[in-house]
Coordinates of N, CA, C and O in Angstrom, one line a residue:
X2 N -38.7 -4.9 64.2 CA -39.3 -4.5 65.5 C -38.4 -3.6 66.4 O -39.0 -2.7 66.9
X3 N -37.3 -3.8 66.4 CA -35.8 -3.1 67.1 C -36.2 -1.5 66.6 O -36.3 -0.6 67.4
X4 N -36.4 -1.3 65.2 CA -36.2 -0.2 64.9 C -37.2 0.8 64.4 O -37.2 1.8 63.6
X5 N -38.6 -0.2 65.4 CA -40.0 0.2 65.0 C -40.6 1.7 65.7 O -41.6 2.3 65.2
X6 N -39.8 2.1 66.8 CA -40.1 3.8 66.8 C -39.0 4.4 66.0 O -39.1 5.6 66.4
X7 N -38.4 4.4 65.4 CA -37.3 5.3 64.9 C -38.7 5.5 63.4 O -39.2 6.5 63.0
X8 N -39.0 4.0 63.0 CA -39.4 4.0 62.1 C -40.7 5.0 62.3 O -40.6 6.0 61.7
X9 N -41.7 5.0 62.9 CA -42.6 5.9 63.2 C -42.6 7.3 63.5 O -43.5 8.1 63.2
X10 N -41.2 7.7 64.1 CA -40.8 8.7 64.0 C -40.7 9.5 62.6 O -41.3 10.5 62.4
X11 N -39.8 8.9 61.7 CA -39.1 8.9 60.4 C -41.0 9.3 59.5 O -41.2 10.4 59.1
X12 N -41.6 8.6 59.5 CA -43.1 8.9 59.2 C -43.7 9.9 59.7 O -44.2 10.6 58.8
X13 N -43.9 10.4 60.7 CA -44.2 11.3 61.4 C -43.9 13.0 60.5 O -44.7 13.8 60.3
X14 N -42.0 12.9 60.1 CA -41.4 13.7 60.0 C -41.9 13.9 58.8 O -42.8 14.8 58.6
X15 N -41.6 13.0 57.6 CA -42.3 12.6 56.5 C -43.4 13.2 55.9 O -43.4 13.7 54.8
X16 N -44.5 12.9 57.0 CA -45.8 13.2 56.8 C -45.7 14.9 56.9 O -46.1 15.4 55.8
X17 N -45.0 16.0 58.1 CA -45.0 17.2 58.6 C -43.9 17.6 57.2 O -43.5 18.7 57.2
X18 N -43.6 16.9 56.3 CA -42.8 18.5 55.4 C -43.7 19.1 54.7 O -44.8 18.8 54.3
X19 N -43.0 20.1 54.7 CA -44.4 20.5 53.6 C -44.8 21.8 54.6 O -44.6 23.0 54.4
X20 N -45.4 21.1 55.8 CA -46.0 22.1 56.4 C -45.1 23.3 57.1 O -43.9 23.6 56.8
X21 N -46.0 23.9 58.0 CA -44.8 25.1 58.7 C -43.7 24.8 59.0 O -42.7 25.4 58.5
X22 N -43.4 23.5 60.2 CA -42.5 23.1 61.0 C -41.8 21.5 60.5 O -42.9 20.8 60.4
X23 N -41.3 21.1 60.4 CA -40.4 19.9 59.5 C -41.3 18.6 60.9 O -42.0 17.7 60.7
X24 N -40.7 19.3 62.5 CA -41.0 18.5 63.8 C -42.1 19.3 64.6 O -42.1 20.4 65.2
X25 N -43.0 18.1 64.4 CA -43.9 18.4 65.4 C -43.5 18.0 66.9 O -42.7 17.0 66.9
X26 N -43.9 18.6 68.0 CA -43.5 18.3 69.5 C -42.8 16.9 69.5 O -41.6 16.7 69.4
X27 N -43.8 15.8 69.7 CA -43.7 14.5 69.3 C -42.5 13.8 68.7 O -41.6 13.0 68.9
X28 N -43.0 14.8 67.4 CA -41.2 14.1 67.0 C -40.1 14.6 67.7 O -39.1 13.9 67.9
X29 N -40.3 16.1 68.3 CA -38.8 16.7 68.7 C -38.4 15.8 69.6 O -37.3 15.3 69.7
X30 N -39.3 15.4 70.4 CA -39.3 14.5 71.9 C -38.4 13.3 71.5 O -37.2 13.2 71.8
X31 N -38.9 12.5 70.9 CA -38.6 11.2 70.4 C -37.3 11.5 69.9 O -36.4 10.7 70.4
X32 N -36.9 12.6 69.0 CA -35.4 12.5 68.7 C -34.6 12.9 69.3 O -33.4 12.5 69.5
X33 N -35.1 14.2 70.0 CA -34.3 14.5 71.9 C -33.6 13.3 72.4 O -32.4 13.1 72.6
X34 N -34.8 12.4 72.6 CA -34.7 11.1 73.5 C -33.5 10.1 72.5 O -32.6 9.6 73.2
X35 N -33.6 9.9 71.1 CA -32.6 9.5 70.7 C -31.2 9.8 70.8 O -30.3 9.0 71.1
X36 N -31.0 11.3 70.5 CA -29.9 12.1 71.4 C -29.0 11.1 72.2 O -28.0 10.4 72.0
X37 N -30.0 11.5 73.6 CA -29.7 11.4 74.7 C -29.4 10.2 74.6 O -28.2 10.0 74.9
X38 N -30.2 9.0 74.1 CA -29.4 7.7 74.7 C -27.9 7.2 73.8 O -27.1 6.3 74.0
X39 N -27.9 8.4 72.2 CA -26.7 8.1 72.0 C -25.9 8.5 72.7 O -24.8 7.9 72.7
X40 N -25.9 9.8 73.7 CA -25.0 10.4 74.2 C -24.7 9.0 75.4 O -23.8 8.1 75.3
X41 N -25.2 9.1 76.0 CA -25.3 7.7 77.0 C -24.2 6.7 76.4 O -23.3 6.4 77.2
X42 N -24.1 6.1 75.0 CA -23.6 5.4 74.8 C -22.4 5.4 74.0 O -21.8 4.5 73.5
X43 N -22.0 6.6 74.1 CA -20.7 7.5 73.7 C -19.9 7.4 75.4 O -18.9 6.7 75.7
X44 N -20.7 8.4 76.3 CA -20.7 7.8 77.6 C -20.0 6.2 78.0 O -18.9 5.8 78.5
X45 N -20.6 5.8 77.7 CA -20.3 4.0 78.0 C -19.0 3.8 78.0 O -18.2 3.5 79.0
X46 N -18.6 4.3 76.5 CA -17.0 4.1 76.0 C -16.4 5.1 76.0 O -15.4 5.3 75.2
X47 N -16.6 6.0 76.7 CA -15.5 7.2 77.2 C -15.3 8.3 76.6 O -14.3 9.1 76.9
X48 N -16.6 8.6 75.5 CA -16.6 9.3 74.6 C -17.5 10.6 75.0 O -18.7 10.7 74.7
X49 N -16.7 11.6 75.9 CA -17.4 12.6 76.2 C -17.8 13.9 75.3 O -19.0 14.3 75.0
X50 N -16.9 14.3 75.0 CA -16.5 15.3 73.6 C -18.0 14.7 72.8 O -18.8 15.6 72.5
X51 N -18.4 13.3 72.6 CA -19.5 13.1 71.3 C -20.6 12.9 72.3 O -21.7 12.6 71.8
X52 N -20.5 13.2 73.6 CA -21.7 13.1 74.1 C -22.6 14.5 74.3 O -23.8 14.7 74.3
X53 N -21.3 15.3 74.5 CA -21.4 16.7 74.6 C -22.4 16.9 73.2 O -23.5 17.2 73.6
X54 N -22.2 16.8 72.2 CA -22.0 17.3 71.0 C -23.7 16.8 70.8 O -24.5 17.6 70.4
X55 N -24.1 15.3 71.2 CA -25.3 14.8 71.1 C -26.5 15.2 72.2 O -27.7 15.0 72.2
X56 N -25.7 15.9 73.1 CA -26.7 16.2 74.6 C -27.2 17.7 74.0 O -28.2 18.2 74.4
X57 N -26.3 18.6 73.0 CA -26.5 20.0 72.8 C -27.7 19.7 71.5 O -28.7 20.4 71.5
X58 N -27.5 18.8 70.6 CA -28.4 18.6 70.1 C -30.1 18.3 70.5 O -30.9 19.0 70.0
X59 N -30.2 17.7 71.1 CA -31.1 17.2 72.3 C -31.2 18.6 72.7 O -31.2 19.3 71.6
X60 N -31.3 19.4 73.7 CA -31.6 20.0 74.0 C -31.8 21.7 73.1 O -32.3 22.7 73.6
X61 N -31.3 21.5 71.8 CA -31.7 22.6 71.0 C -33.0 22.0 70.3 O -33.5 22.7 69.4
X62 N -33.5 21.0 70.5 CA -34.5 20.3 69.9 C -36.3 20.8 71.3 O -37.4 21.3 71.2
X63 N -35.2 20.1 72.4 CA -36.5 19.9 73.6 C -35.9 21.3 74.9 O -35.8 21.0 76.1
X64 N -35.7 22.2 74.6 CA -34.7 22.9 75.7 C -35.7 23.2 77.2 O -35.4 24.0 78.1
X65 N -36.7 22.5 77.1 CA -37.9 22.4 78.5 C -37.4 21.1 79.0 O -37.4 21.1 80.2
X66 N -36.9 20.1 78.4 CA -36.2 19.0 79.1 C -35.3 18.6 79.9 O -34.5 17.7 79.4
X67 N -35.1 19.1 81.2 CA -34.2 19.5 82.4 C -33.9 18.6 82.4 O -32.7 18.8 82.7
X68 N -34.0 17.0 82.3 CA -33.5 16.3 82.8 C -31.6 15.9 81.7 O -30.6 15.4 82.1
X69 N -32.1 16.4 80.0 CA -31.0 16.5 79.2 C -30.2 18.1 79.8 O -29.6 18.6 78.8
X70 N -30.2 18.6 80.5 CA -29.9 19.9 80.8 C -29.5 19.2 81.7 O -28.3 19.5 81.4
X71 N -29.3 18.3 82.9 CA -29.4 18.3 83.9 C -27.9 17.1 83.5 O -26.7 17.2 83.9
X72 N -28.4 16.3 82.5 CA -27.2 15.2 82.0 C -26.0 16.1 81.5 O -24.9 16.0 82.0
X73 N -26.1 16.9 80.7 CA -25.2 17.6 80.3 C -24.1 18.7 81.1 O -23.1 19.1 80.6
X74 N -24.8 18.9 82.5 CA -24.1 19.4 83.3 C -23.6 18.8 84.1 O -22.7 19.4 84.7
X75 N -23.9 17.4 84.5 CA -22.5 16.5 85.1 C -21.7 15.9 84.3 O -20.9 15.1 84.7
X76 N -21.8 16.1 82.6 CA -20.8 15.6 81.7 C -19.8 16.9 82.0 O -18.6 16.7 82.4
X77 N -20.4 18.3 81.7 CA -19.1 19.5 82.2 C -18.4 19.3 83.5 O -17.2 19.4 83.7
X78 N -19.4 18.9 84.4 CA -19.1 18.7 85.5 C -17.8 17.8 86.3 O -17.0 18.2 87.1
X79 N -17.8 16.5 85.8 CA -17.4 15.8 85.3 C -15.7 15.8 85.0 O -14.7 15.2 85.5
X80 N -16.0 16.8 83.9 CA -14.8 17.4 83.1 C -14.2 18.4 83.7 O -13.2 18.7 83.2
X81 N -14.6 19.1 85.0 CA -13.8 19.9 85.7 C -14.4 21.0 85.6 O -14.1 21.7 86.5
X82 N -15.3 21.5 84.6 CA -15.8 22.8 84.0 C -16.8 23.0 85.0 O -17.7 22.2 84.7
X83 N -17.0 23.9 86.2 CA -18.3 24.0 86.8 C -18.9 25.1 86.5 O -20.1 25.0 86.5
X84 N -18.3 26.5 86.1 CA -19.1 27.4 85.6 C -20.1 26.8 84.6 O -21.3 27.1 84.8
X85 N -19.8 25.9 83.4 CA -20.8 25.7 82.4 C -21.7 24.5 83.2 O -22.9 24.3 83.1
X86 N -20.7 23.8 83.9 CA -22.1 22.6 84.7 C -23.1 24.0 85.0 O -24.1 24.4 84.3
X87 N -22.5 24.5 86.1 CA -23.9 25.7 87.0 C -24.9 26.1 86.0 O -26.1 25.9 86.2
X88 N -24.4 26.8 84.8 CA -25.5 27.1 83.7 C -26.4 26.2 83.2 O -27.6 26.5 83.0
X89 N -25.6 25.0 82.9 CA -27.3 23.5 82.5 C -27.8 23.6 83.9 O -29.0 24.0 83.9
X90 N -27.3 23.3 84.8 CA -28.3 23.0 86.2 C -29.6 24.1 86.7 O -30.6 24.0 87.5
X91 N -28.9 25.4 85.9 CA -30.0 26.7 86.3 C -30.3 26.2 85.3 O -30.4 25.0 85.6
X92 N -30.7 26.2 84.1 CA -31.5 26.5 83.0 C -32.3 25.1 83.2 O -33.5 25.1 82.9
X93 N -31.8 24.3 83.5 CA -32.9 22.7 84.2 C -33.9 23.4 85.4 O -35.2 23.3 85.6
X94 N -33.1 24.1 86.0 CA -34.2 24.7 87.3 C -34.9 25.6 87.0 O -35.8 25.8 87.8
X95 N -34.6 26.5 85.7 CA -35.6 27.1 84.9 C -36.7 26.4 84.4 O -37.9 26.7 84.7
X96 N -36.5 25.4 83.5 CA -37.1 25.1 82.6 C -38.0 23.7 83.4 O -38.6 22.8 82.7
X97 N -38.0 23.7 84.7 CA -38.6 22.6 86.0 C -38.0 23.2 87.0 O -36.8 23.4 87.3
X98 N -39.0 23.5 87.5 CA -38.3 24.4 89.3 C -38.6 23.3 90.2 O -38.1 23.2 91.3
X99 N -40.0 22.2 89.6 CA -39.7 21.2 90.8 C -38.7 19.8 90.7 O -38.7 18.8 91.3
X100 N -38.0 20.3 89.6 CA -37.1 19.2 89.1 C -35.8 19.0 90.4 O -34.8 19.6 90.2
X101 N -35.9 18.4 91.2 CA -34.8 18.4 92.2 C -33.7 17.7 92.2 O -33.0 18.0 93.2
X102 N -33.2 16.6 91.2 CA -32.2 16.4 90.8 C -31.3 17.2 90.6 O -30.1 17.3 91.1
X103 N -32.0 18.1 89.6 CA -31.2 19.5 89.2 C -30.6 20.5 90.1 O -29.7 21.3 90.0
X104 N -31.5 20.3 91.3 CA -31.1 21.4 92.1 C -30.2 20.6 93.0 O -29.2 21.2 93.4
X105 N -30.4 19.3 93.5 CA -29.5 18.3 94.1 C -27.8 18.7 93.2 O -26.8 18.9 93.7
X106 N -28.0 18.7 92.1 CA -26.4 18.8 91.7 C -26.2 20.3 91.3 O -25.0 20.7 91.1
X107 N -27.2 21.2 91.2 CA -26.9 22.5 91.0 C -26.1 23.1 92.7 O -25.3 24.0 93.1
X108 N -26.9 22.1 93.4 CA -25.8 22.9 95.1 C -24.8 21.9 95.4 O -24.6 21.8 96.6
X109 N -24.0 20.9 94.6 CA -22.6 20.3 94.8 C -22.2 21.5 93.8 O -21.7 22.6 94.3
X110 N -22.4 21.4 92.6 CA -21.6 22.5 91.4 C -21.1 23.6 92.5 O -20.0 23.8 92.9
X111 N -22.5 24.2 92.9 CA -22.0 25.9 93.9 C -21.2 25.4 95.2 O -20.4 26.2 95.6
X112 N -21.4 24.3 95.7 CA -20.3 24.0 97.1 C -18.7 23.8 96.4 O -17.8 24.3 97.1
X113 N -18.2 23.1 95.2 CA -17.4 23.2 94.6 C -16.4 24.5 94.3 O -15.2 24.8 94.3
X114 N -17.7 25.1 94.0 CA -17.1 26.8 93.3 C -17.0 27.6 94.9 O -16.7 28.8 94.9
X115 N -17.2 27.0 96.0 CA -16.8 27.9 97.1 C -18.0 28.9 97.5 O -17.9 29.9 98.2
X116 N -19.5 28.4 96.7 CA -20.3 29.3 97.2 C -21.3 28.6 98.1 O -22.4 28.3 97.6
X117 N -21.3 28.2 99.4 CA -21.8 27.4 100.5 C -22.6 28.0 100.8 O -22.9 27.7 102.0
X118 N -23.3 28.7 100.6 CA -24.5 29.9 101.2 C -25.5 29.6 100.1 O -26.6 29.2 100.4
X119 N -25.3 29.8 99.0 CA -26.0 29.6 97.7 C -26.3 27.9 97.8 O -27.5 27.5 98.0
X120 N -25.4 27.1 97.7 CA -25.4 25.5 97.9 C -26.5 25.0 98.8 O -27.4 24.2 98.6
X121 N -25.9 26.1 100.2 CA -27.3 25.1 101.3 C -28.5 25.5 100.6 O -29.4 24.8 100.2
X122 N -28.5 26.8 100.6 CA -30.4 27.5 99.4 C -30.5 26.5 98.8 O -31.5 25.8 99.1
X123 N -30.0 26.2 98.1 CA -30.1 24.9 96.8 C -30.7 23.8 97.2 O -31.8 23.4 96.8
X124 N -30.2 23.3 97.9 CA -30.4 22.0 98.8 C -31.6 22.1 100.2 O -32.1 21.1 100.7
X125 N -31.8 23.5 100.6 CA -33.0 23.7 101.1 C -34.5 23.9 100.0 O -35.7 23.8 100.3
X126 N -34.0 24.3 98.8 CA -35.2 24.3 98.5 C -35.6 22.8 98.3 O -36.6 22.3 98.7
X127 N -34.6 22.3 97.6 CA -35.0 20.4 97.5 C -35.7 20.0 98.8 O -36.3 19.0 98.8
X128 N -35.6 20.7 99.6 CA -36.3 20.0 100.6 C -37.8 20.7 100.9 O -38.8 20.4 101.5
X129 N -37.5 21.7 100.2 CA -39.5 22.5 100.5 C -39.9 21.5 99.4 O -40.9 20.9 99.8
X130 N -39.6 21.2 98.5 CA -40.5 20.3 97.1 C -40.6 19.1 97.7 O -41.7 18.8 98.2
X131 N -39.7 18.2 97.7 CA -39.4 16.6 98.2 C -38.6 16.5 99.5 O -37.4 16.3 99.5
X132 N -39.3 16.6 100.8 CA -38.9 17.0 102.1 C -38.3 15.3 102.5 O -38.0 15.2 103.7
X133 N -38.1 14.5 101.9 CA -38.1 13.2 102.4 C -36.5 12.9 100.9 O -36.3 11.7 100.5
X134 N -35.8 13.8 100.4 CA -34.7 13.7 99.8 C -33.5 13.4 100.0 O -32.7 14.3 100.0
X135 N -33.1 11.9 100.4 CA -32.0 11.7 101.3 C -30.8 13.1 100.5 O -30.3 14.0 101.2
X136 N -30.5 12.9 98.8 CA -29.1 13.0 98.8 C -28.8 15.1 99.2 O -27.8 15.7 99.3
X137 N -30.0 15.5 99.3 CA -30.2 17.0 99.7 C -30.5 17.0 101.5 O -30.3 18.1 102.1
X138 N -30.9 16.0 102.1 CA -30.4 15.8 103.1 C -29.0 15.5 103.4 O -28.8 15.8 104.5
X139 N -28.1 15.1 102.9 CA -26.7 14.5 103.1 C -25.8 15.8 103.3 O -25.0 16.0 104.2
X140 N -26.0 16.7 101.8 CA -25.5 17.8 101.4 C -25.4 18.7 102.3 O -24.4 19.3 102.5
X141 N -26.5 18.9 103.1 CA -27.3 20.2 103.6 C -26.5 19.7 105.0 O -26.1 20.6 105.7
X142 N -26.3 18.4 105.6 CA -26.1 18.0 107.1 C -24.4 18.6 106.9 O -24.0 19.3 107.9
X143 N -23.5 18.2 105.6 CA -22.4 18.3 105.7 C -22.1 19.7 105.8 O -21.6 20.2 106.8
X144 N -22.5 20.2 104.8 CA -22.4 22.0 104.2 C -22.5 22.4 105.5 O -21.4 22.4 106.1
X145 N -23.7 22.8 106.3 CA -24.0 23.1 107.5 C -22.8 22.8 108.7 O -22.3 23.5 109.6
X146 N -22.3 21.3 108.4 CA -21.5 21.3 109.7 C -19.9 21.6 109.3 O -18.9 21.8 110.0
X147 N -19.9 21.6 107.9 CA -18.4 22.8 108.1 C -18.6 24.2 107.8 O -17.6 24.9 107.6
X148 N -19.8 24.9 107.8 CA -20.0 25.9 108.0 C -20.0 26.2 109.9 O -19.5 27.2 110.4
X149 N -20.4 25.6 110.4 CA -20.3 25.3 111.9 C -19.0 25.7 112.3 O -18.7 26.6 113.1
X150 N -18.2 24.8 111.6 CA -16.9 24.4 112.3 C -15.9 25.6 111.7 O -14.8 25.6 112.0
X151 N -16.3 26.6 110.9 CA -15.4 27.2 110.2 C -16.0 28.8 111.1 O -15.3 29.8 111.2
X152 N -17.4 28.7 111.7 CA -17.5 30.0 112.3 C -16.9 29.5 113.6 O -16.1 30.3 114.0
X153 N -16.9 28.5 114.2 CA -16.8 28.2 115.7 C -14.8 28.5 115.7 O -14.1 28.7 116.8
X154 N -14.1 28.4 114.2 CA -12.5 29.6 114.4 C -11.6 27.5 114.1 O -10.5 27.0 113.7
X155 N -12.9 26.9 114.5 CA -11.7 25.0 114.4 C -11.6 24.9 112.7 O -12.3 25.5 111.8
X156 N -10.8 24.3 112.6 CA -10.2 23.7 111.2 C -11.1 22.4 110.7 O -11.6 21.6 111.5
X157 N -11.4 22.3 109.6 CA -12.5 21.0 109.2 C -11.7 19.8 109.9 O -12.3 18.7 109.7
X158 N -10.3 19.7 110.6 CA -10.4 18.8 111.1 C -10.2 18.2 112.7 O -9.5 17.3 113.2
X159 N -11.2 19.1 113.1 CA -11.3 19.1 114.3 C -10.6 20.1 115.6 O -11.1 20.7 116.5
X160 N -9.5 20.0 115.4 CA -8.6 20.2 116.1 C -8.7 22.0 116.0 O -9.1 22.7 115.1
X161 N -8.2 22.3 117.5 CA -8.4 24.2 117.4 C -7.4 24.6 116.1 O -6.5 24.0 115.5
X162 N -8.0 25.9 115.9 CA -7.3 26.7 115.6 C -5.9 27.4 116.3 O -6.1 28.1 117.3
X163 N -4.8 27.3 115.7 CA -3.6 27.7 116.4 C -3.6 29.9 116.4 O -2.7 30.5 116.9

């Protein structure tokens, strides 16, 4: 019973040789999704390197599935690498422009990299789609008020500028 979609899957695949494509949608989905929850569980025990390796799979399978696009860029992310996070988070906001997760961590990646102008866009669009978005609300209050504080010549911490 445990292993009764892998098994249907495995059938599926079975049934499609022969023909043009080995995976029909269906299946790619399902083993995407398998992917992913290995990566998850590589994840668990600290095993990033093998999650990388199972999230790239996954998404060479389903690459319309932003939200494995979206996983795979806070694993780079994560790891310090934000140029390659930014690339999964655009290509999630490609492949779903109303996916706002994606764009929720595509404007920390760009506030990281020092691009705050790009970040608040990011985080304003999350709010034209899902106007009721706390964590693009949060982003957008902060971003904004050390943008404030950095035109107004004060230091982010309060105190004048000497």
């Amino acid at each position: 019973r445990k292993y009764e979609a892998s098994r249907q899957v495995y059938a599926r695949i079975k049934k499609a040789e022969g023909q043009s494509g080995i995976f029909d949608s269906f299946a790619k989905g399902k083993i995407a999704n398998m992917h992913a929850d290995l990566a998850a569980a590589y994840m668990d025990v600290g095993g990033r390197e093998e999650a990388i390796v199972e999230l790239k799979k996954a998404v060479a399978l389903c690459p319309t599935f932003p939200d494995l696009w979206t996983r795979l860029g806070t694993i780079y992310r994560d790891m310090g690498n934000s140029a390659v996070a930014r690339e999964a988070y655009e290509t999630a906001v490609q492949a779903a422009p109303r996916y706002v997760q994606a764009r929720v961590l595509l404007g920390v990646t760009l506030l990281s990299q020092g691009a705050q102008d790009e970040a608040i866009a990011a985080w304003r669009e999350v709010l034209g789609i899902e106007p009721e978005n706390k964590s693009a609300k949060m982003y957008l209050r902060m971003a904004e008020g050390q943008r404030a504080k950095r035109e107004s010549g004060k230091p982010e911490s309060g105190k004048p500028a000497e």
